[in-house]
Amino acid sequence: MATLTSLTPTQSHNGITLTLTGTGLSGTTKVNFGTKKINPATVGATTVTVVIPVLCPGQVNVSVSAGTSTSNSLSFFYIDPPAPTGLSASNGPATATSLSVYGSGLLTATGVTFGAVGAGTALTVLSDSELTVTCPAHGAFGGASFDTVDCTVTTAGGTSISLGAPTQYTYYDAPTVTSLAPTSGPVGSDTTVTGTNLVDVSTVTFTPTGGGAAVEADFSTFSPTTLVATVPPGLATGTYDVRATTPGGQTAIVAGDVFTVI
Protein backbone atom coordinates (compact mmCIF):
# COMPACT_ATOMS: atom_id res chain seq x y z
CA MET A 1 0.00 0.00 0.00
CA ALA A 2 1.37 3.43 -0.96
CA THR A 3 1.91 5.83 1.91
CA LEU A 4 2.80 9.53 1.62
CA THR A 5 4.94 11.19 4.28
CA SER A 6 5.74 14.63 2.82
CA LEU A 7 5.25 17.08 -0.04
CA THR A 8 7.85 19.54 -1.34
CA PRO A 9 6.89 22.34 -1.59
CA THR A 10 3.79 22.46 0.59
CA GLN A 11 2.48 25.57 -1.21
CA SER A 12 3.06 26.84 -4.73
CA HIS A 13 1.39 27.32 -8.11
CA ASN A 14 0.88 25.67 -11.49
CA GLY A 15 3.89 24.74 -13.60
CA ILE A 16 6.09 23.97 -10.58
CA THR A 17 7.30 20.41 -9.90
CA LEU A 18 5.87 18.86 -6.74
CA THR A 19 7.85 16.06 -5.08
CA LEU A 20 5.90 13.45 -3.12
CA THR A 21 7.89 11.32 -0.69
CA GLY A 22 6.76 8.10 0.99
CA THR A 23 6.88 4.33 0.73
CA GLY A 24 5.47 1.83 -1.75
CA LEU A 25 5.13 4.43 -4.50
CA SER A 26 6.58 2.43 -7.40
CA GLY A 27 3.15 1.47 -8.73
CA THR A 28 1.85 5.06 -8.89
CA THR A 29 -0.18 5.78 -12.03
CA LYS A 30 -1.90 9.03 -10.99
CA VAL A 31 -1.32 11.92 -8.61
CA ASN A 32 -4.62 13.24 -7.30
CA PHE A 33 -5.18 16.92 -6.50
CA GLY A 34 -8.60 16.57 -4.94
CA THR A 35 -10.65 15.11 -7.80
CA LYS A 36 -8.19 16.20 -10.50
CA LYS A 37 -6.00 13.27 -11.61
CA ILE A 38 -2.58 14.03 -13.16
CA ASN A 39 0.00 11.72 -14.74
CA PRO A 40 3.24 11.69 -12.72
CA ALA A 41 6.46 12.95 -14.31
CA THR A 42 8.67 10.37 -12.55
CA VAL A 43 7.90 7.37 -10.34
CA GLY A 44 10.15 5.63 -7.82
CA ALA A 45 9.74 3.43 -4.78
CA THR A 46 10.02 6.36 -2.36
CA THR A 47 9.60 9.43 -4.59
CA VAL A 48 7.09 10.62 -7.19
CA THR A 49 7.23 13.95 -9.02
CA VAL A 50 4.44 15.75 -10.84
CA VAL A 51 3.92 19.15 -12.46
CA ILE A 52 1.32 21.07 -10.48
CA PRO A 53 -1.79 21.76 -12.62
CA VAL A 54 -4.01 24.82 -12.53
CA LEU A 55 -6.19 24.55 -9.43
CA CYS A 56 -8.63 26.63 -7.46
CA PRO A 57 -6.79 28.77 -4.90
CA GLY A 58 -6.67 27.34 -1.40
CA GLN A 59 -6.04 24.01 0.27
CA VAL A 60 -6.30 20.74 -1.66
CA ASN A 61 -5.68 17.12 -0.59
CA VAL A 62 -2.94 15.34 -2.57
CA SER A 63 -2.74 11.55 -2.86
CA VAL A 64 -1.46 8.92 -5.32
CA SER A 65 -3.30 6.07 -6.98
CA ALA A 66 -1.99 2.68 -8.08
CA GLY A 67 -4.65 0.62 -9.82
CA THR A 68 -7.72 0.63 -7.60
CA SER A 69 -5.90 1.64 -4.40
CA THR A 70 -5.29 5.17 -3.21
CA SER A 71 -2.80 6.37 -0.61
CA ASN A 72 -3.38 8.62 2.32
CA SER A 73 -3.61 12.34 1.48
CA LEU A 74 -1.50 15.31 2.51
CA SER A 75 -2.51 18.97 2.41
CA PHE A 76 -1.16 21.28 -0.29
CA PHE A 77 -1.96 25.00 -0.57
CA TYR A 78 -2.41 26.30 -4.11
CA ILE A 79 -1.65 29.98 -4.67
CA ASP A 80 -2.92 31.78 -7.75
CA PRO A 81 -0.25 33.64 -9.75
CA PRO A 82 -0.31 37.41 -9.15
CA ALA A 83 -2.35 39.49 -11.57
CA PRO A 84 -1.44 43.19 -11.49
CA THR A 85 -3.86 45.26 -13.56
CA GLY A 86 -2.60 48.83 -13.23
CA LEU A 87 -0.17 51.33 -11.77
CA SER A 88 -0.83 54.59 -9.95
CA ALA A 89 1.31 56.36 -12.58
CA SER A 90 2.20 55.22 -16.08
CA ASN A 91 5.28 57.42 -16.40
CA GLY A 92 7.76 59.51 -14.49
CA PRO A 93 11.32 60.81 -14.23
CA ALA A 94 14.50 58.76 -14.38
CA THR A 95 14.87 59.04 -10.62
CA ALA A 96 13.50 56.47 -8.15
CA THR A 97 9.77 57.08 -7.68
CA SER A 98 7.17 55.59 -5.34
CA LEU A 99 4.25 53.87 -7.08
CA SER A 100 1.20 51.83 -6.21
CA VAL A 101 0.48 48.56 -8.02
CA TYR A 102 -3.13 47.37 -8.21
CA GLY A 103 -4.52 43.95 -9.07
CA SER A 104 -5.17 40.60 -7.37
CA GLY A 105 -3.07 37.89 -5.78
CA LEU A 106 -0.58 40.43 -4.41
CA LEU A 107 -0.75 39.43 -0.74
CA THR A 108 2.43 37.31 -0.73
CA ALA A 109 4.43 39.65 -2.97
CA THR A 110 8.18 39.39 -2.49
CA GLY A 111 9.40 41.54 -5.37
CA VAL A 112 8.45 43.95 -8.15
CA THR A 113 10.65 44.22 -11.24
CA PHE A 114 10.76 47.04 -13.79
CA GLY A 115 12.08 45.35 -16.91
CA ALA A 116 15.83 45.50 -17.41
CA VAL A 117 16.05 48.53 -15.09
CA GLY A 118 15.80 46.14 -12.16
CA ALA A 119 14.02 45.42 -8.90
CA GLY A 120 12.03 47.96 -6.94
CA THR A 121 12.67 48.71 -3.28
CA ALA A 122 10.61 49.62 -0.21
CA LEU A 123 7.95 47.05 -1.11
CA THR A 124 4.91 47.31 1.15
CA VAL A 125 1.91 45.02 0.70
CA LEU A 126 -1.27 46.84 1.69
CA SER A 127 -3.76 44.16 0.70
CA ASP A 128 -4.30 41.36 -1.80
CA SER A 129 -5.20 44.06 -4.33
CA GLU A 130 -2.64 46.80 -3.66
CA LEU A 131 1.03 47.27 -2.85
CA THR A 132 3.46 50.17 -2.95
CA VAL A 133 7.01 50.05 -4.27
CA THR A 134 9.77 52.45 -5.22
CA CYS A 135 10.90 51.87 -8.79
CA PRO A 136 14.67 51.84 -9.34
CA ALA A 137 16.39 54.85 -10.89
CA HIS A 138 17.04 54.53 -14.62
CA GLY A 139 20.60 54.61 -15.89
CA ALA A 140 21.80 56.11 -19.17
CA PHE A 141 19.16 56.21 -21.90
CA GLY A 142 21.59 55.60 -24.76
CA GLY A 143 20.41 58.55 -26.80
CA ALA A 144 16.68 57.91 -26.33
CA SER A 145 14.43 60.33 -24.45
CA PHE A 146 12.30 57.66 -22.75
CA ASP A 147 12.18 53.94 -22.01
CA THR A 148 9.03 51.85 -21.47
CA VAL A 149 9.38 48.73 -19.29
CA ASP A 150 7.09 45.97 -18.02
CA CYS A 151 6.25 45.96 -14.33
CA THR A 152 5.98 42.40 -13.01
CA VAL A 153 5.17 41.13 -9.53
CA THR A 154 6.58 37.98 -7.92
CA THR A 155 4.69 36.20 -5.14
CA ALA A 156 4.50 32.70 -3.69
CA GLY A 157 2.20 32.10 -6.66
CA GLY A 158 4.86 32.90 -9.25
CA THR A 159 5.61 35.89 -11.45
CA SER A 160 2.94 37.86 -13.29
CA ILE A 161 2.79 38.21 -17.04
CA SER A 162 2.69 41.59 -18.73
CA LEU A 163 -0.67 42.98 -19.82
CA GLY A 164 0.99 45.60 -22.00
CA ALA A 165 0.17 49.26 -21.39
CA PRO A 166 -1.79 48.83 -18.10
CA THR A 167 1.27 47.38 -16.34
CA GLN A 168 4.01 49.29 -18.13
CA TYR A 169 5.99 52.22 -16.77
CA THR A 170 7.77 54.79 -18.93
CA TYR A 171 10.91 56.49 -17.66
CA TYR A 172 11.66 59.92 -19.16
CA ASP A 173 15.15 61.40 -19.31
CA ALA A 174 15.43 64.90 -17.83
CA PRO A 175 14.76 67.69 -20.38
CA THR A 176 17.12 70.59 -20.95
CA VAL A 177 17.01 74.00 -22.65
CA THR A 178 20.28 75.06 -24.22
CA SER A 179 19.40 78.09 -26.35
CA LEU A 180 16.68 80.41 -27.67
CA ALA A 181 16.36 82.09 -31.05
CA PRO A 182 15.68 84.95 -31.01
CA THR A 183 16.61 85.81 -27.44
CA SER A 184 14.43 88.91 -27.32
CA GLY A 185 11.16 90.24 -28.70
CA PRO A 186 7.78 91.71 -27.80
CA VAL A 187 4.77 90.02 -26.22
CA GLY A 188 3.12 87.76 -28.79
CA SER A 189 6.32 87.00 -30.68
CA ASP A 190 7.76 83.51 -31.02
CA THR A 191 11.06 82.06 -29.91
CA THR A 192 12.51 78.71 -30.93
CA VAL A 193 13.63 76.73 -27.91
CA THR A 194 16.45 74.26 -28.48
CA GLY A 195 17.40 71.57 -25.99
CA THR A 196 17.24 67.84 -25.31
CA ASN A 197 14.51 65.37 -24.38
CA LEU A 198 11.72 67.82 -25.22
CA VAL A 199 9.27 64.93 -25.54
CA ASP A 200 5.68 65.00 -24.24
CA VAL A 201 6.10 68.57 -23.00
CA SER A 202 3.22 69.54 -20.73
CA THR A 203 4.03 73.21 -20.06
CA VAL A 204 6.40 75.98 -21.12
CA THR A 205 6.76 78.90 -18.72
CA PHE A 206 8.35 82.35 -18.62
CA THR A 207 9.62 83.18 -15.11
CA PRO A 208 11.18 86.56 -14.20
CA THR A 209 14.91 86.03 -13.68
CA GLY A 210 14.81 88.20 -10.57
CA GLY A 211 12.08 86.11 -9.04
CA GLY A 212 8.32 86.00 -9.44
CA ALA A 213 5.47 83.89 -10.67
CA ALA A 214 5.86 81.64 -13.71
CA VAL A 215 3.52 82.42 -16.60
CA GLU A 216 2.48 79.65 -18.96
CA ALA A 217 3.04 80.12 -22.68
CA ASP A 218 1.46 78.62 -25.76
CA PHE A 219 3.88 76.34 -27.57
CA SER A 220 4.27 73.78 -30.35
CA THR A 221 6.69 70.86 -30.20
CA PHE A 222 8.48 69.93 -33.43
CA SER A 223 11.09 67.39 -32.31
CA PRO A 224 12.80 66.03 -29.18
CA THR A 225 15.22 68.95 -29.50
CA THR A 226 13.00 71.82 -30.66
CA LEU A 227 9.82 73.63 -29.73
CA VAL A 228 8.42 77.07 -30.48
CA ALA A 229 7.02 79.16 -27.61
CA THR A 230 4.92 82.32 -27.87
CA VAL A 231 5.73 85.12 -25.41
CA PRO A 232 2.65 85.26 -23.14
CA PRO A 233 0.46 88.37 -23.10
CA GLY A 234 0.78 90.72 -20.16
CA LEU A 235 4.50 90.24 -19.50
CA ALA A 236 6.37 93.37 -18.48
CA THR A 237 9.61 94.28 -20.17
CA GLY A 238 12.53 92.45 -18.62
CA THR A 239 14.31 89.11 -18.64
CA TYR A 240 12.71 85.70 -18.18
CA ASP A 241 13.86 82.09 -17.87
CA VAL A 242 12.07 79.92 -20.43
CA ARG A 243 11.53 76.48 -18.95
CA ALA A 244 9.83 73.31 -20.23
CA THR A 245 8.26 70.52 -18.18
CA THR A 246 7.93 66.88 -19.26
CA PRO A 247 7.27 63.67 -17.32
CA GLY A 248 11.06 63.68 -16.84
CA GLY A 249 10.91 66.91 -14.85
CA GLN A 250 11.43 70.63 -15.44
CA THR A 251 14.42 72.06 -17.24
CA ALA A 252 17.07 73.61 -15.02
CA ILE A 253 17.73 77.35 -15.13
CA VAL A 254 20.72 78.05 -17.37
CA ALA A 255 22.22 81.06 -19.10
CA GLY A 256 20.90 79.87 -22.46
CA ASP A 257 17.23 79.97 -21.49
CA VAL A 258 16.99 83.74 -20.86
CA PHE A 259 14.55 85.70 -23.03
CA THR A 260 14.24 89.49 -22.94
CA VAL A 261 10.78 91.01 -23.42
CA ILE A 262 11.11 94.41 -25.09
Coordinates of C-alpha atoms in Angstrom, one line a residue, residues 16-240:
I16 CA 6.1 24.0 -10.6
T17 CA 7.3 20.4 -9.9
L18 CA 5.9 18.9 -6.7
T19 CA 7.9 16.1 -5.1
L20 CA 5.9 13.4 -3.1
T21 CA 7.9 11.3 -0.7
G22 CA 6.8 8.1 1.0
T23 CA 6.9 4.3 0.7
G24 CA 5.5 1.8 -1.8
L25 CA 5.1 4.4 -4.5
S26 CA 6.6 2.4 -7.4
G27 CA 3.2 1.5 -8.7
T28 CA 1.8 5.1 -8.9
T29 CA -0.2 5.8 -12.0
K30 CA -1.9 9.0 -11.0
V31 CA -1.3 11.9 -8.6
N32 CA -4.6 13.2 -7.3
F33 CA -5.2 16.9 -6.5
G34 CA -8.6 16.6 -4.9
T35 CA -10.6 15.1 -7.8
K36 CA -8.2 16.2 -10.5
K37 CA -6.0 13.3 -11.6
I38 CA -2.6 14.0 -13.2
N39 CA 0.0 11.7 -14.7
P40 CA 3.2 11.7 -12.7
A41 CA 6.5 13.0 -14.3
T42 CA 8.7 10.4 -12.5
V43 CA 7.9 7.4 -10.3
G44 CA 10.1 5.6 -7.8
A45 CA 9.7 3.4 -4.8
T46 CA 10.0 6.4 -2.4
T47 CA 9.6 9.4 -4.6
V48 CA 7.1 10.6 -7.2
T49 CA 7.2 13.9 -9.0
V50 CA 4.4 15.8 -10.8
V51 CA 3.9 19.1 -12.5
I52 CA 1.3 21.1 -10.5
P53 CA -1.8 21.8 -12.6
V54 CA -4.0 24.8 -12.5
L55 CA -6.2 24.6 -9.4
C56 CA -8.6 26.6 -7.5
P57 CA -6.8 28.8 -4.9
G58 CA -6.7 27.3 -1.4
Q59 CA -6.0 24.0 0.3
V60 CA -6.3 20.7 -1.7
N61 CA -5.7 17.1 -0.6
V62 CA -2.9 15.3 -2.6
S63 CA -2.7 11.5 -2.9
V64 CA -1.5 8.9 -5.3
S65 CA -3.3 6.1 -7.0
A66 CA -2.0 2.7 -8.1
G67 CA -4.6 0.6 -9.8
T68 CA -7.7 0.6 -7.6
S69 CA -5.9 1.6 -4.4
T70 CA -5.3 5.2 -3.2
S71 CA -2.8 6.4 -0.6
N72 CA -3.4 8.6 2.3
S73 CA -3.6 12.3 1.5
L74 CA -1.5 15.3 2.5
S75 CA -2.5 19.0 2.4
F76 CA -1.2 21.3 -0.3
F77 CA -2.0 25.0 -0.6
Y78 CA -2.4 26.3 -4.1
I79 CA -1.6 30.0 -4.7
D80 CA -2.9 31.8 -7.8
P81 CA -0.3 33.6 -9.7
P82 CA -0.3 37.4 -9.1
A83 CA -2.3 39.5 -11.6
P84 CA -1.4 43.2 -11.5
T85 CA -3.9 45.3 -13.6
G86 CA -2.6 48.8 -13.2
L87 CA -0.2 51.3 -11.8
S88 CA -0.8 54.6 -10.0
A89 CA 1.3 56.4 -12.6
S90 CA 2.2 55.2 -16.1
N91 CA 5.3 57.4 -16.4
G92 CA 7.8 59.5 -14.5
P93 CA 11.3 60.8 -14.2
A94 CA 14.5 58.8 -14.4
T95 CA 14.9 59.0 -10.6
A96 CA 13.5 56.5 -8.2
T97 CA 9.8 57.1 -7.7
S98 CA 7.2 55.6 -5.3
L99 CA 4.2 53.9 -7.1
S100 CA 1.2 51.8 -6.2
V101 CA 0.5 48.6 -8.0
Y102 CA -3.1 47.4 -8.2
G103 CA -4.5 43.9 -9.1
S104 CA -5.2 40.6 -7.4
G105 CA -3.1 37.9 -5.8
L106 CA -0.6 40.4 -4.4
L107 CA -0.8 39.4 -0.7
T108 CA 2.4 37.3 -0.7
A109 CA 4.4 39.6 -3.0
T110 CA 8.2 39.4 -2.5
G111 CA 9.4 41.5 -5.4
V112 CA 8.5 44.0 -8.1
T113 CA 10.7 44.2 -11.2
F114 CA 10.8 47.0 -13.8
G115 CA 12.1 45.4 -16.9
A116 CA 15.8 45.5 -17.4
V117 CA 16.0 48.5 -15.1
G118 CA 15.8 46.1 -12.2
A119 CA 14.0 45.4 -8.9
G120 CA 12.0 48.0 -6.9
T121 CA 12.7 48.7 -3.3
A122 CA 10.6 49.6 -0.2
L123 CA 8.0 47.0 -1.1
T124 CA 4.9 47.3 1.1
V125 CA 1.9 45.0 0.7
L126 CA -1.3 46.8 1.7
S127 CA -3.8 44.2 0.7
D128 CA -4.3 41.4 -1.8
S129 CA -5.2 44.1 -4.3
E130 CA -2.6 46.8 -3.7
L131 CA 1.0 47.3 -2.9
T132 CA 3.5 50.2 -2.9
V133 CA 7.0 50.1 -4.3
T134 CA 9.8 52.4 -5.2
C135 CA 10.9 51.9 -8.8
P136 CA 14.7 51.8 -9.3
A137 CA 16.4 54.8 -10.9
H138 CA 17.0 54.5 -14.6
G139 CA 20.6 54.6 -15.9
A140 CA 21.8 56.1 -19.2
F141 CA 19.2 56.2 -21.9
G142 CA 21.6 55.6 -24.8
G143 CA 20.4 58.5 -26.8
A144 CA 16.7 57.9 -26.3
S145 CA 14.4 60.3 -24.5
F146 CA 12.3 57.7 -22.8
D147 CA 12.2 53.9 -22.0
T148 CA 9.0 51.9 -21.5
V149 CA 9.4 48.7 -19.3
D150 CA 7.1 46.0 -18.0
C151 CA 6.3 46.0 -14.3
T152 CA 6.0 42.4 -13.0
V153 CA 5.2 41.1 -9.5
T154 CA 6.6 38.0 -7.9
T155 CA 4.7 36.2 -5.1
A156 CA 4.5 32.7 -3.7
G157 CA 2.2 32.1 -6.7
G158 CA 4.9 32.9 -9.2
T159 CA 5.6 35.9 -11.4
S160 CA 2.9 37.9 -13.3
I161 CA 2.8 38.2 -17.0
S162 CA 2.7 41.6 -18.7
L163 CA -0.7 43.0 -19.8
G164 CA 1.0 45.6 -22.0
A165 CA 0.2 49.3 -21.4
P166 CA -1.8 48.8 -18.1
T167 CA 1.3 47.4 -16.3
Q168 CA 4.0 49.3 -18.1
Y169 CA 6.0 52.2 -16.8
T170 CA 7.8 54.8 -18.9
Y171 CA 10.9 56.5 -17.7
Y172 CA 11.7 59.9 -19.2
D173 CA 15.1 61.4 -19.3
A174 CA 15.4 64.9 -17.8
P175 CA 14.8 67.7 -20.4
T176 CA 17.1 70.6 -20.9
V177 CA 17.0 74.0 -22.6
T178 CA 20.3 75.1 -24.2
S179 CA 19.4 78.1 -26.4
L180 CA 16.7 80.4 -27.7
A181 CA 16.4 82.1 -31.0
P182 CA 15.7 84.9 -31.0
T183 CA 16.6 85.8 -27.4
S184 CA 14.4 88.9 -27.3
G185 CA 11.2 90.2 -28.7
P186 CA 7.8 91.7 -27.8
V187 CA 4.8 90.0 -26.2
G188 CA 3.1 87.8 -28.8
S189 CA 6.3 87.0 -30.7
D190 CA 7.8 83.5 -31.0
T191 CA 11.1 82.1 -29.9
T192 CA 12.5 78.7 -30.9
V193 CA 13.6 76.7 -27.9
T194 CA 16.5 74.3 -28.5
G195 CA 17.4 71.6 -26.0
T196 CA 17.2 67.8 -25.3
N197 CA 14.5 65.4 -24.4
L198 CA 11.7 67.8 -25.2
V199 CA 9.3 64.9 -25.5
D200 CA 5.7 65.0 -24.2
V201 CA 6.1 68.6 -23.0
S202 CA 3.2 69.5 -20.7
T203 CA 4.0 73.2 -20.1
V204 CA 6.4 76.0 -21.1
T205 CA 6.8 78.9 -18.7
F206 CA 8.4 82.3 -18.6
T207 CA 9.6 83.2 -15.1
P208 CA 11.2 86.6 -14.2
T209 CA 14.9 86.0 -13.7
G210 CA 14.8 88.2 -10.6
G211 CA 12.1 86.1 -9.0
G212 CA 8.3 86.0 -9.4
A213 CA 5.5 83.9 -10.7
A214 CA 5.9 81.6 -13.7
V215 CA 3.5 82.4 -16.6
E216 CA 2.5 79.6 -19.0
A217 CA 3.0 80.1 -22.7
D218 CA 1.5 78.6 -25.8
F219 CA 3.9 76.3 -27.6
S220 CA 4.3 73.8 -30.3
T221 CA 6.7 70.9 -30.2
F222 CA 8.5 69.9 -33.4
S223 CA 11.1 67.4 -32.3
P224 CA 12.8 66.0 -29.2
T225 CA 15.2 69.0 -29.5
T226 CA 13.0 71.8 -30.7
L227 CA 9.8 73.6 -29.7
V228 CA 8.4 77.1 -30.5
A229 CA 7.0 79.2 -27.6
T230 CA 4.9 82.3 -27.9
V231 CA 5.7 85.1 -25.4
P232 CA 2.6 85.3 -23.1
P233 CA 0.5 88.4 -23.1
G234 CA 0.8 90.7 -20.2
L235 CA 4.5 90.2 -19.5
A236 CA 6.4 93.4 -18.5
T237 CA 9.6 94.3 -20.2
G238 CA 12.5 92.4 -18.6
T239 CA 14.3 89.1 -18.6
Y240 CA 12.7 85.7 -18.2

